[in-house]
XYZ file of C-alpha atoms in Angstrom:
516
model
C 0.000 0.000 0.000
C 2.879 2.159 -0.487
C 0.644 4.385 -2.863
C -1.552 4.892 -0.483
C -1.874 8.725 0.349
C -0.589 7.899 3.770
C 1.335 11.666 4.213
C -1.986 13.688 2.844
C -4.136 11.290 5.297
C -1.866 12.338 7.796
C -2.158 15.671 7.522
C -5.731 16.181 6.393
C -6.987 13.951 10.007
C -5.804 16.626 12.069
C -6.915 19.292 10.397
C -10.408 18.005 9.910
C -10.534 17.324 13.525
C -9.762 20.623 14.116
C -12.364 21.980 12.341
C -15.017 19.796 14.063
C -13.631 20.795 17.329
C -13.966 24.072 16.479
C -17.419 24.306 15.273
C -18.660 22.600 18.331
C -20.494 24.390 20.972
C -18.392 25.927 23.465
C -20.691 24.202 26.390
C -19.155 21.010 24.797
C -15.887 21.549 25.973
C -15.160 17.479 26.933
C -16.308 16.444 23.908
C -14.275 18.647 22.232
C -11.269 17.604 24.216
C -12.661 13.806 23.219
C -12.859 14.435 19.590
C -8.957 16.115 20.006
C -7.961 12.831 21.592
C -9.464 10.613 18.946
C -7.951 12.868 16.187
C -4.704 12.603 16.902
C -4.726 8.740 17.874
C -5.933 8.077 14.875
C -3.319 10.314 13.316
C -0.594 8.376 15.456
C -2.310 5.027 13.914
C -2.093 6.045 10.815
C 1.472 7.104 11.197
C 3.033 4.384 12.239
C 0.933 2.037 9.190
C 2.790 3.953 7.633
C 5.911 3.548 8.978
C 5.448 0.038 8.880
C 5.962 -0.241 5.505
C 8.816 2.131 5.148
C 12.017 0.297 3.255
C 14.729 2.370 5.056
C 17.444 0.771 2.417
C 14.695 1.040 -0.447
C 15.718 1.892 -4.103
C 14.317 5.071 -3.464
C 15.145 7.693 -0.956
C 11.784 9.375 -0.359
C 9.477 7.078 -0.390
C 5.294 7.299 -0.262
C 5.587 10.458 -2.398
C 3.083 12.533 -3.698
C 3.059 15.183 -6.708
C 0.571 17.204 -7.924
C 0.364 20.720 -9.497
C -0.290 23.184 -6.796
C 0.252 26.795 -8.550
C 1.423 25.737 -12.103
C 2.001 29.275 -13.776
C 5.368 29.418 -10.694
C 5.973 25.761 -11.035
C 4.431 25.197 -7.257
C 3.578 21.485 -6.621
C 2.025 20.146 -3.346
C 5.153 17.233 -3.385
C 5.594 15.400 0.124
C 7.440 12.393 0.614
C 9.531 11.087 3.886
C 13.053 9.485 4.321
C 14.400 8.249 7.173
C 15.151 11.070 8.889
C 11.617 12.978 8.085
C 9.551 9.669 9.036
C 11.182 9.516 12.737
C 10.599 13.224 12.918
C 7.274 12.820 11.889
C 6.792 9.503 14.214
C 7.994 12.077 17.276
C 5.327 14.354 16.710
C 2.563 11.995 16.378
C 3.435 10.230 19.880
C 3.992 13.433 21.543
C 0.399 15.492 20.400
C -1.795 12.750 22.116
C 0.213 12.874 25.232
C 0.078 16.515 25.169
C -3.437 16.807 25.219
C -3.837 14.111 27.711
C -1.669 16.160 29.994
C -3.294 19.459 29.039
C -6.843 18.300 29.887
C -7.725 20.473 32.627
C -4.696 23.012 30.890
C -6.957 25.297 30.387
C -10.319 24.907 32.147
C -9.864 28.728 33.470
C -9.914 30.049 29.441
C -13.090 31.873 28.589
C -13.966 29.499 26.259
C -12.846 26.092 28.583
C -9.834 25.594 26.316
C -11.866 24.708 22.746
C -9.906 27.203 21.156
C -6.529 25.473 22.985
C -7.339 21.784 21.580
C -8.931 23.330 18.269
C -5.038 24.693 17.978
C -2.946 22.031 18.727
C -4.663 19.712 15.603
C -3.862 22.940 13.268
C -0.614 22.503 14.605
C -0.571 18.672 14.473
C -1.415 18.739 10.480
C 1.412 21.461 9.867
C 4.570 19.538 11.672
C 3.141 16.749 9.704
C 3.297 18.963 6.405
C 6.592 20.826 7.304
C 8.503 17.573 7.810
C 6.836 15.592 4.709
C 7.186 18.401 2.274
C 9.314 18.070 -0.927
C 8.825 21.016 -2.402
C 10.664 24.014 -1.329
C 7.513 26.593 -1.832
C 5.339 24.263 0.470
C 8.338 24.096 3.313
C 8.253 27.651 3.369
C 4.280 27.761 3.432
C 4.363 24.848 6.437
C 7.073 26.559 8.112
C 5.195 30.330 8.336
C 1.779 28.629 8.787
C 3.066 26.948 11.988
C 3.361 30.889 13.623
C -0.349 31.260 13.579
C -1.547 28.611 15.973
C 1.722 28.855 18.614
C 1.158 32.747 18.469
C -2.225 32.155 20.067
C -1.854 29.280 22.414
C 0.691 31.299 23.493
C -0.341 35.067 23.561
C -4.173 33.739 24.396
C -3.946 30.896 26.727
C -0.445 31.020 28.170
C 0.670 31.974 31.495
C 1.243 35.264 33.261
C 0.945 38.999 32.047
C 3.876 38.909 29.657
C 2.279 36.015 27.754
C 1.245 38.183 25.082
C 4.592 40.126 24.596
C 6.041 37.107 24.410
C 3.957 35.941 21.783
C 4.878 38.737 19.862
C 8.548 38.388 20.391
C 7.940 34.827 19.126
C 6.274 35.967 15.731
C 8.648 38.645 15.408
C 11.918 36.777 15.446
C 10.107 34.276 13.515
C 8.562 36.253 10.627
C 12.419 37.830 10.153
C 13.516 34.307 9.224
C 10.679 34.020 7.193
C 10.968 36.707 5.087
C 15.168 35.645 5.111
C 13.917 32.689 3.570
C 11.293 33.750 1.422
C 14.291 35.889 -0.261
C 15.889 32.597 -0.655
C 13.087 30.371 -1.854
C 12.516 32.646 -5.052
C 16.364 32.812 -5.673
C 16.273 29.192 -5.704
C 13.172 29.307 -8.651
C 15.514 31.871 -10.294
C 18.177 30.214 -10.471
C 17.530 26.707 -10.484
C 14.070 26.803 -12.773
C 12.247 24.159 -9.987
C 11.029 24.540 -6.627
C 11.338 20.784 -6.390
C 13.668 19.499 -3.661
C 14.746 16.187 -5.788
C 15.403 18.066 -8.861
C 17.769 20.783 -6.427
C 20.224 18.434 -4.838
C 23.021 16.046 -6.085
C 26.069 16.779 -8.319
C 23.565 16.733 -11.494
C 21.198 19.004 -9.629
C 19.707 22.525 -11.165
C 21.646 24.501 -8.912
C 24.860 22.391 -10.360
C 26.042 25.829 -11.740
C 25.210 28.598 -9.287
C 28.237 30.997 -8.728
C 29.145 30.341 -5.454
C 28.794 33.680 -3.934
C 25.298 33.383 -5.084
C 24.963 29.884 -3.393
C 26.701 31.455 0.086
C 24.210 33.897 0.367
C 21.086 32.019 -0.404
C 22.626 29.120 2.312
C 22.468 32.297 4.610
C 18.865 32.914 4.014
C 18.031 29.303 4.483
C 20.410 28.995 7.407
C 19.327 32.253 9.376
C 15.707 31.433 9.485
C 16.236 27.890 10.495
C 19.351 29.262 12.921
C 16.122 31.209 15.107
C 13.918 28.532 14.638
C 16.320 26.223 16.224
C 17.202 28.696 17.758
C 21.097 29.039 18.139
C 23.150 32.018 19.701
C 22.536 34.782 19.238
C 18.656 34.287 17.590
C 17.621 32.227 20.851
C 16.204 35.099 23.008
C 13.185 34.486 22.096
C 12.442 30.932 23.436
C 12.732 31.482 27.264
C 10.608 34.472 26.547
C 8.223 31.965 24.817
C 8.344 28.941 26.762
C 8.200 30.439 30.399
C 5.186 32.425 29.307
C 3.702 29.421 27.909
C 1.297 25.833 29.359
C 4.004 23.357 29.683
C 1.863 21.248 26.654
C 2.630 24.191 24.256
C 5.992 24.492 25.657
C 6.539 20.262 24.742
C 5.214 20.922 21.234
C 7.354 24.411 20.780
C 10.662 22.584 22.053
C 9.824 19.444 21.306
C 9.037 19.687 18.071
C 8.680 22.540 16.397
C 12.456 23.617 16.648
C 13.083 20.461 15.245
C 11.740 22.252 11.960
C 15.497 24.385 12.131
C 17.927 21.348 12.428
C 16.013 19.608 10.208
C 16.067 22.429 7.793
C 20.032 22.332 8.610
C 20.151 18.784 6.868
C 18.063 18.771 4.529
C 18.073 22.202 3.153
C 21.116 24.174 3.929
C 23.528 21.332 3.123
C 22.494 19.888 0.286
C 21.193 22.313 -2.057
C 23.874 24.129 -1.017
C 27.087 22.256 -0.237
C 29.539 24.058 -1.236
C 28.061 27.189 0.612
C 28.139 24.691 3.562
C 31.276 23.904 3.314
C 32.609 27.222 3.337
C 30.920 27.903 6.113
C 32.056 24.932 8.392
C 33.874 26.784 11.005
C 31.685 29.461 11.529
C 28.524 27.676 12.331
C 30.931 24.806 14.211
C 31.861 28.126 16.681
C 27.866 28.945 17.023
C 27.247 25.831 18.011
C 30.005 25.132 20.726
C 28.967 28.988 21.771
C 25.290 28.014 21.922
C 26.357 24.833 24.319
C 28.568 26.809 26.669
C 26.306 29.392 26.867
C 22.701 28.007 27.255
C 24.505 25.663 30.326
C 25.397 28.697 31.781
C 22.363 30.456 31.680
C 20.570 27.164 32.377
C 22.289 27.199 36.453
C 21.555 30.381 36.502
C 17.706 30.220 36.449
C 15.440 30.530 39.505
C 12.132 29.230 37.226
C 11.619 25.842 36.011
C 9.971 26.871 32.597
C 12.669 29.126 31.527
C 15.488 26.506 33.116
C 14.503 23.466 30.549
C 14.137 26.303 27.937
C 17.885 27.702 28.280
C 19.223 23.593 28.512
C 17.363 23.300 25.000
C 19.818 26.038 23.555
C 22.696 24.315 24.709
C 20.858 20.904 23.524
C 20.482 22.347 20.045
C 24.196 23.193 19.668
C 24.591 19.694 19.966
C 22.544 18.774 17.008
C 24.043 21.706 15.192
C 27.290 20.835 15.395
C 26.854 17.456 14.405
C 24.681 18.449 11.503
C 27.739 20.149 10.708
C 30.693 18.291 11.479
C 30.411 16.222 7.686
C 30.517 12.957 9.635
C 28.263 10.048 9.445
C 28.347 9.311 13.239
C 28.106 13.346 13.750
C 24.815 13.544 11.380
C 23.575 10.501 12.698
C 23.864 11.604 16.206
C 21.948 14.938 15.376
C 18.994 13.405 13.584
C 19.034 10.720 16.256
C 19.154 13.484 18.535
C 16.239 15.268 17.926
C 14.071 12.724 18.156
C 15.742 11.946 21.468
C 15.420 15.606 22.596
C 11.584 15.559 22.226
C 10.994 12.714 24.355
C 13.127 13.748 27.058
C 12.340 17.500 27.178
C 8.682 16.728 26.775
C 8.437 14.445 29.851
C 10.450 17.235 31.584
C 7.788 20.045 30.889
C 4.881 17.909 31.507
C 6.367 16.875 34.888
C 6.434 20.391 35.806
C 3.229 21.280 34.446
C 2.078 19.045 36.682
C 3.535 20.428 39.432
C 2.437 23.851 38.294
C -1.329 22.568 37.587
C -0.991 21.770 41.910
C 0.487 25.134 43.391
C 0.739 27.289 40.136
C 3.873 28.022 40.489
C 7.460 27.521 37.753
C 10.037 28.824 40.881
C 12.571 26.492 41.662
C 12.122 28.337 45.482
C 8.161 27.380 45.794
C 9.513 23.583 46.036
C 11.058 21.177 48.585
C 10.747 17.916 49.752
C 8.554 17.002 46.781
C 9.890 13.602 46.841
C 8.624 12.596 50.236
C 4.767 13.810 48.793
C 4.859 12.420 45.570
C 7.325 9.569 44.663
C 5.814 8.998 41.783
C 6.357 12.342 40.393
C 9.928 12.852 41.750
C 10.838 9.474 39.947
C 9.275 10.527 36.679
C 11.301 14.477 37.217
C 14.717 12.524 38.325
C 14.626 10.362 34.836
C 13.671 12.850 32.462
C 16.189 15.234 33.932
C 19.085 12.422 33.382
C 18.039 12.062 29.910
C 18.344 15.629 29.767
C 22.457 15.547 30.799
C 22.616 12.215 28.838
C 22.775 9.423 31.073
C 24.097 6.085 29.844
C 21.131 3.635 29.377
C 18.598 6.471 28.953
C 18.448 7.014 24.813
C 20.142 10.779 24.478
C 23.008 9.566 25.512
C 23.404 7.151 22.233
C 22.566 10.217 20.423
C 25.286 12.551 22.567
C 27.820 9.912 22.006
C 27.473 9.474 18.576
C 27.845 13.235 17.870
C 30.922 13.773 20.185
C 32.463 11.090 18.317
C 31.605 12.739 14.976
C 32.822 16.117 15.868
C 36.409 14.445 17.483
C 36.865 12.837 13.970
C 36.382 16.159 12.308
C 38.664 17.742 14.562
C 39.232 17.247 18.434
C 39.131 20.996 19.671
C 35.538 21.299 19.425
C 34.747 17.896 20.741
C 36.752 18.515 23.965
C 34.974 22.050 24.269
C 31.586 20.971 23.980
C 32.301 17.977 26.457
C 31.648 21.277 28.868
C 28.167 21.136 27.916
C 28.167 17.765 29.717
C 29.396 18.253 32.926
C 26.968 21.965 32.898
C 24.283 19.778 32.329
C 24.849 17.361 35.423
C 25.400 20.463 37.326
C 21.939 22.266 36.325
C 19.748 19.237 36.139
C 20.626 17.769 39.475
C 21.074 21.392 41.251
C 17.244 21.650 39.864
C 16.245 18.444 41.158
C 17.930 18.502 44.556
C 16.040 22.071 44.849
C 12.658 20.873 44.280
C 12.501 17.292 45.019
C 14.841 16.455 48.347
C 14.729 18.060 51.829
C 12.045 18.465 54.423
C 8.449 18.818 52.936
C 7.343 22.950 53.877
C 3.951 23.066 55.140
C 2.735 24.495 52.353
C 3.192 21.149 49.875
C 2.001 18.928 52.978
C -1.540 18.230 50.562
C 0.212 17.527 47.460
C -1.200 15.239 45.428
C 1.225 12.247 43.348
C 0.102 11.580 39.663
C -3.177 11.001 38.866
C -3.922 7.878 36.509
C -4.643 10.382 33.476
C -1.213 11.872 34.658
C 0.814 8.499 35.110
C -0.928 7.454 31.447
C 0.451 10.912 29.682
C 4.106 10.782 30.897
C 4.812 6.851 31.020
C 4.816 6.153 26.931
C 7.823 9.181 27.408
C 9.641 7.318 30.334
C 9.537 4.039 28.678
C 10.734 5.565 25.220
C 13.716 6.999 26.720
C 14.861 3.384 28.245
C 13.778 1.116 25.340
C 15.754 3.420 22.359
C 18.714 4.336 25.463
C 19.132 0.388 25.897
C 18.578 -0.507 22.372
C 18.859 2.158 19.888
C 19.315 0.169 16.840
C 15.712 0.486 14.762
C 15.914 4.220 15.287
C 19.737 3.694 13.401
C 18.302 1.622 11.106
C 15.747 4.222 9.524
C 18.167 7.286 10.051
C 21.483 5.911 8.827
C 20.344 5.452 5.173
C 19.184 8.622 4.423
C 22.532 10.023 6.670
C 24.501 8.065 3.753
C 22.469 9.384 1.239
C 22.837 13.463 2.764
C 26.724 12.612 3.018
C 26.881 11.659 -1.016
C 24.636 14.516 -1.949
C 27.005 16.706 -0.298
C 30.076 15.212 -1.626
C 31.783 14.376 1.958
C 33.168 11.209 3.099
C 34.078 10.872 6.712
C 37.905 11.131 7.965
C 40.265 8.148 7.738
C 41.070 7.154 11.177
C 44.657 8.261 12.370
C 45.638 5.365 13.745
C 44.779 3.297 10.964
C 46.445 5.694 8.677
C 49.600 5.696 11.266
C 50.028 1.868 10.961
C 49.841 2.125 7.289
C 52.358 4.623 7.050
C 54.731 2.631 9.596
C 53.825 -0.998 7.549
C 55.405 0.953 4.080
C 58.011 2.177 5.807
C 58.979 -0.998 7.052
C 58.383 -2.697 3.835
């Protein structure tokens, strides 16, 4: 069934559900948040058919494609298609929506509306992650990838948290819309130039942007590049995420950092390096140095934070260097880590911000100071906040660490300098993560958390498909490396770069002719 419309299914169930949700009666409100549920399970089902019948070492690179005219007169087709890479990305965000909304069922019961509007929103932004990961033509990326601003701009300016929620909306769409229009300067120098908006017609050695004059190329990789850098984000475009995700509901905060950021080191791979690989080449170094800064730096900032929200969001900067410099690194094991990596990311993160919107939904509060003893209370809770933070520093036997790994030995191939400086970005993360956790969790119980509540069943249900994730793919990683690594090969030939000879191979060569 490979010709199956699986991808337009996909995308259309979500957005149909959101539509019914939307036209029903605002007295309705738990049958709305029953039709959200069903939408997106059914979405998640019809995902992984899907997936089911990918061939990650098919014939063909993207496979269950799709073409058909979209906007003929500019040569716009609505073209999707998945590899390995866009199919686990895609798999990620159909797990995490249904646990979202599970955990965000009484989100929002204080909106005027009972949080219709909320759940209406998260299936428009369900069918676009779908669409922005599937897409194959470079005009419907960039439509995907603007259309996602419109439903996070109002879960978080309309049902976020606190009075700067709406600023920080605006922050959000600002930052967001300059990329954008970075890109959109891009996207129509890529039609001028290369005659095809197609992404399969725009990559390889025979591709139509064979024969761009490289200055040309550079700065239409910077267009690309700059709008996926903020979407990422990376230093110095991040400012806007802690902005973002402390003024958001910890459910919009999973699907902003979970996945949505995903959209700029996906971009990274699939966009910036090879339609444009000798641009990326040239710019190697630079973006290696952005990336080691954005590790250093979001650490930093990460120990320095007295509120939960904005603590996970600064660790997801320094996260994101990570994936950036192994994106960039030209190394199988370095691009392998970063795709495995964001997948990773999203599980861990998200169980992190829904354990803390948990605590929040109980004494509505994101200061590390408002907790103590937590541990003593609610067991359950603590256990599920102590594991997702030790996938967040990479624990061995929780899955980010196979991704961590796999990029640190990428990056020492490429060169061992920025390996051993990002390795800082490890021991920060211990440091944060358990500072955070001995802060909230451990100590004597204050009178004021003597009533708290452990997880419900709805609670346990949302969060445990996370936890178990995290030890099944950290113990054995292997179908995750299965799907990726293929379509890694593939990006590495497209781009024209093979991966280092080891020196101590090429060492006892050099001593065997010697001898000889």
């Amino acid at each position: 069934m490979t010709d199956f419309p699986w991808l337009t299914l996909a995308i259309a169930l979500p957005a149909v559900g959101a539509a019914l949700v939307a036209l029903l009666p605002r007295e309705r409100i738990e049958s709305a948040k029953r039709a959200t549920l069903g939408a997106t399970v059914a979405t998640l089902l019809v995902v992984a058919a899907m997936a089911a019948q990918f061939t990650p070492a098919g014939a063909e690179r993207l496979q269950f494609t799709e073409v058909y005219p979209w906007i003929p007169r500019f040569g716009v087709n609505y073209a999707v298609g998945v590899d390995g890479i866009a199919l686990v990305l895609i798999l990620m965000a159909a797990v995490l929506v249904p646990l979202v909304v599970l955990a965000a069922w009484r989100e929002n019961d204080d909106a005027p509306d009972g949080g219709k509007g909320y759940f209406a929103l998260i299936l428009v932004l369900e069918a676009m992650m779908i669409g922005v990961f599937a897409a194959t033509d470079v005009f419907l990326f960039y439509v995907f990838f603007e259309a996602m601003l419109i439903p996070v701009y109002f879960m978080i300016g309309r049902y976020g948290r606190g009075d700067g929620r709406r600023a920080a909306a605006v922050k959000f769409l600002l930052f967001s819309l300059l990329g954008g229009l970075l890109m959109l300067v891009s996207v129509i120098g890529v039609y001028v130039y290369g005659g095809t908006f197609l992404w399969s017609d725009l990559v390889g050695s025979d591709s139509a942007l064979a024969g761009i004059d490289p200055a040309t190329a550079r700065w239409l990789f910077l267009g690309f590049f700059v709008a996926f850098a903020i979407k990422a984000p990376m230093w110095p475009v991040h400012t806007w995420l802690p902005s973002a995700a402390g003024s958001s509901r910890p459910g919009t905060a999973v699907l902003l950092v979970g996945v949505l950021d995903k959209v700029g080191t996906y971009g990274m791979l699939r966009y910036c390096l090879e339609m444009f690989p000798g641009a990326a080449t040239w710019f190697i170094w630079p973006v290696v140095v952005l990336s080691l800064v954005s590790i250093v730096y979001g650490a930093v900032l990460a120990i320095a934070q007295s509120d939960m929200m904005r603590l996970i969001a600064y660790t997801s900067v320094s996260h994101f260097g990570f994936i950036t410099l192994g994106v960039f690194v030209m190394t199988t094991q370095g691009q392998s880590g970063a795709a495995l990596y964001m997948v990773n990311h999203g599980f861990a993160t998200g169980a992190l911000f829904l354990v803390v919107g948990f605590l929040v939904a109980r004494q509505g509060s994101t200061a590390i100071a408002d907790y103590r003893g937590v541990q003593s209370r609610a067991p359950v809770l603590a256990g599920v906040f102590l594991v997702s933070g030790l996938a967040g520093l990479a624990l061995p036997g929780l899955s980010p660490f196979v991704s961590e790994f796999l990029v640190f030995v990428g990056t020492y191939a490429f060169h061992p300098v920025p390996a051993i400086i990002a390795s800082v970005g490890v021991v920060l993360a211990a440091l944060y993560i358990l500072w955070m956790y001995q802060r909230t969790m451990t100590g004597p119980l204050p009178e004021k958390l003597s009533r708290l509540r452990d997880l419900s069943r709805r609670e346990t249900l949302a969060v445990a498909p996370l936890i178990a994730l995290l030890v099944v793919f950290g113990v054995y990683p292997q179908p995750l490396l299965d799907v990726v690594n293929p379509a890694v090969e593939a990006t590495m030939r497209s781009v024209g770069a093979t991966d280092p000879e080891p020196e101590i191979g090429g060492a006892e060569t050099a001593a065997e002719g010697d001898h000889e």
